[in-house]
GROMACS .gro file of C-alpha atoms in nm:
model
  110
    1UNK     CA    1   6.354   2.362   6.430
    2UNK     CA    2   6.068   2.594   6.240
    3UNK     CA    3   5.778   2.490   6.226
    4UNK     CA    4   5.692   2.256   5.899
    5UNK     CA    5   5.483   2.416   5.598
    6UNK     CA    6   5.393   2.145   5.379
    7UNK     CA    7   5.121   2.217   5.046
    8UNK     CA    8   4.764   2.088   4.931
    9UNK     CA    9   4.879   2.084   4.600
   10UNK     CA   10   5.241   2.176   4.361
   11UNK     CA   11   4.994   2.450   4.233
   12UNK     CA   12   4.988   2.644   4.628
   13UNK     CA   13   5.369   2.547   4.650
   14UNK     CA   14   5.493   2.719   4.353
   15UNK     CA   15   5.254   3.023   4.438
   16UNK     CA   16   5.377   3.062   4.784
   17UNK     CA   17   5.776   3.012   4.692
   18UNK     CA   18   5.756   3.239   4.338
   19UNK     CA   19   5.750   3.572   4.422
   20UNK     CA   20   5.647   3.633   4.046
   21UNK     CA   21   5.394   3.374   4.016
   22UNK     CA   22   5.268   3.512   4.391
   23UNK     CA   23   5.217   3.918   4.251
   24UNK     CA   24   5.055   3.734   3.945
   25UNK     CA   25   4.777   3.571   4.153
   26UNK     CA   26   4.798   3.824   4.451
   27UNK     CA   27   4.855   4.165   4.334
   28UNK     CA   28   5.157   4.330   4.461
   29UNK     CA   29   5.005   4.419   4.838
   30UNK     CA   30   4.872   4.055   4.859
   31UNK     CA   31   5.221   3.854   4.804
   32UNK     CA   32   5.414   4.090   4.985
   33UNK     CA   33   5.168   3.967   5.275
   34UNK     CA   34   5.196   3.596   5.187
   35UNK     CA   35   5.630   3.640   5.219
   36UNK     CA   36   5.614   3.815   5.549
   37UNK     CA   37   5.319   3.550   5.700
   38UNK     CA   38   5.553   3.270   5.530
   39UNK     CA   39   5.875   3.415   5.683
   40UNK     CA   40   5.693   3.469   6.050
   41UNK     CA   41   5.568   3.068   6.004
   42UNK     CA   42   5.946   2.977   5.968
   43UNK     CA   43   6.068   3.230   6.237
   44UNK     CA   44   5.879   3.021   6.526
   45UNK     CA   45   5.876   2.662   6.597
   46UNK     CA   46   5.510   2.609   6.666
   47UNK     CA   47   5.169   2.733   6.571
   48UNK     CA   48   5.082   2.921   6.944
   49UNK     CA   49   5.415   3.146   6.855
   50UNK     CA   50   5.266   3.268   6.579
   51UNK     CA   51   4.914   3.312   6.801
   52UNK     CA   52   5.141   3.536   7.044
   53UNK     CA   53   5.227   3.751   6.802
   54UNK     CA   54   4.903   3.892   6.726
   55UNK     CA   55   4.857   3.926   6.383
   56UNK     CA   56   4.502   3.891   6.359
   57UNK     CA   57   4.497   3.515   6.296
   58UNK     CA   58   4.190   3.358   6.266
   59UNK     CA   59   4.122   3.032   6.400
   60UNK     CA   60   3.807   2.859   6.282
   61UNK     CA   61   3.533   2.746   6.474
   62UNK     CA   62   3.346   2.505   6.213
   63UNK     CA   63   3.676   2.319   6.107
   64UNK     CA   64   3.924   2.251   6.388
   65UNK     CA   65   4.268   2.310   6.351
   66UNK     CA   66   4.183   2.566   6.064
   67UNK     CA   67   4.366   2.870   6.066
   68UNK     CA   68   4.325   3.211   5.822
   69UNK     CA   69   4.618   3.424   5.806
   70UNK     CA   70   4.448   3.755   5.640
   71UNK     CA   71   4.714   3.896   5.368
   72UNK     CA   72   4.527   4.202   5.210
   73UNK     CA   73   4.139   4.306   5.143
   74UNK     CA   74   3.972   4.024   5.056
   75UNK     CA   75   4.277   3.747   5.007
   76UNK     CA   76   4.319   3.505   5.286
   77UNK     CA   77   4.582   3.235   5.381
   78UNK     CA   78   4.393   2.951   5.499
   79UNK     CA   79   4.589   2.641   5.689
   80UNK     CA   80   4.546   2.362   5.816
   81UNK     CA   81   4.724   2.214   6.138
   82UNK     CA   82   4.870   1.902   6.014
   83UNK     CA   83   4.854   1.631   6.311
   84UNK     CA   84   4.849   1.275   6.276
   85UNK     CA   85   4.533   1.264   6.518
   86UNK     CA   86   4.310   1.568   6.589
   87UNK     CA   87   4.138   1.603   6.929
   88UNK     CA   88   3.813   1.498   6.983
   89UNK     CA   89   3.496   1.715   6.958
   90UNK     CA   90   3.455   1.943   7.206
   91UNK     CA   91   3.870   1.909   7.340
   92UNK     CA   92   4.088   2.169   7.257
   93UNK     CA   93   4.338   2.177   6.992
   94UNK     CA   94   4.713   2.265   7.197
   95UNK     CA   95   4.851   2.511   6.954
   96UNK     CA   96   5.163   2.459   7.126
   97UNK     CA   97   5.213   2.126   7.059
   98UNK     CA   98   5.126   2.184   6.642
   99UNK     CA   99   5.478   2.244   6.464
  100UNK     CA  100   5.357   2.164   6.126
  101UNK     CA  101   5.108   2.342   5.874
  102UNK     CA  102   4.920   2.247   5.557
  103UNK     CA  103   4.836   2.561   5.318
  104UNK     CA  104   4.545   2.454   5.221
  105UNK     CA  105   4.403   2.738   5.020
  106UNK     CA  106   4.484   3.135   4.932
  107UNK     CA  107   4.164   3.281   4.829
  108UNK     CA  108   3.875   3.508   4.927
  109UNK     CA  109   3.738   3.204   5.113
  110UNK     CA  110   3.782   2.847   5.164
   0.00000   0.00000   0.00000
């Protein structure tokens, strides 16, 4: 099963399944980007797949379970691992064990 993308709001989840609407607020380079890091999510089955491959994901120190895909320049995909109970402070988040994502944000920063 691929892992589960679920939105912040209708507004992210028409951007990120309308190509037009994505080139509108992306550029052409940007939702290009957002397709392929959309198509990788629902390629693999958890969020430590996607880790494996290397793209350059960053994961956040100040907000666990945050992740920023960078698309192009300046425009991020930031998302949030969407568990029903993080870890504590201090424990590690298993990336392994996440197999669904909130976009929470596409932007120059969250």
């Amino acid at each position: 099963m691929p892992l589960e993308i679920s939105f912040e709001t209708r507004d992210l989840r028409t951007t990120c399944e309308s190509s037009t609407r994505a080139k509108r607020a992306l550029g052409e380079l940007g939702s290009e980007a957002l397709q392929r890091v959309l198509a990788d999510m629902n390629a693999v089955e958890t969020v430590a797949e996607l880790l494996e491959m290397d793209f350059g994901i960053d994961i956040s120190i100040q907000e666990q379970g945050m992740l920023r895909f960078q698309l192009h320049e300046d425009i991020s995909l930031y998302c949030d691992a969407n568990l029903i109970s993080m870890p504590s402070p201090g424990e590690a988040l298993d990336w392994a064990q996440v197999t669904r994502l909130k976009v929470v944000h596409i932007g120059s920063s969250k």
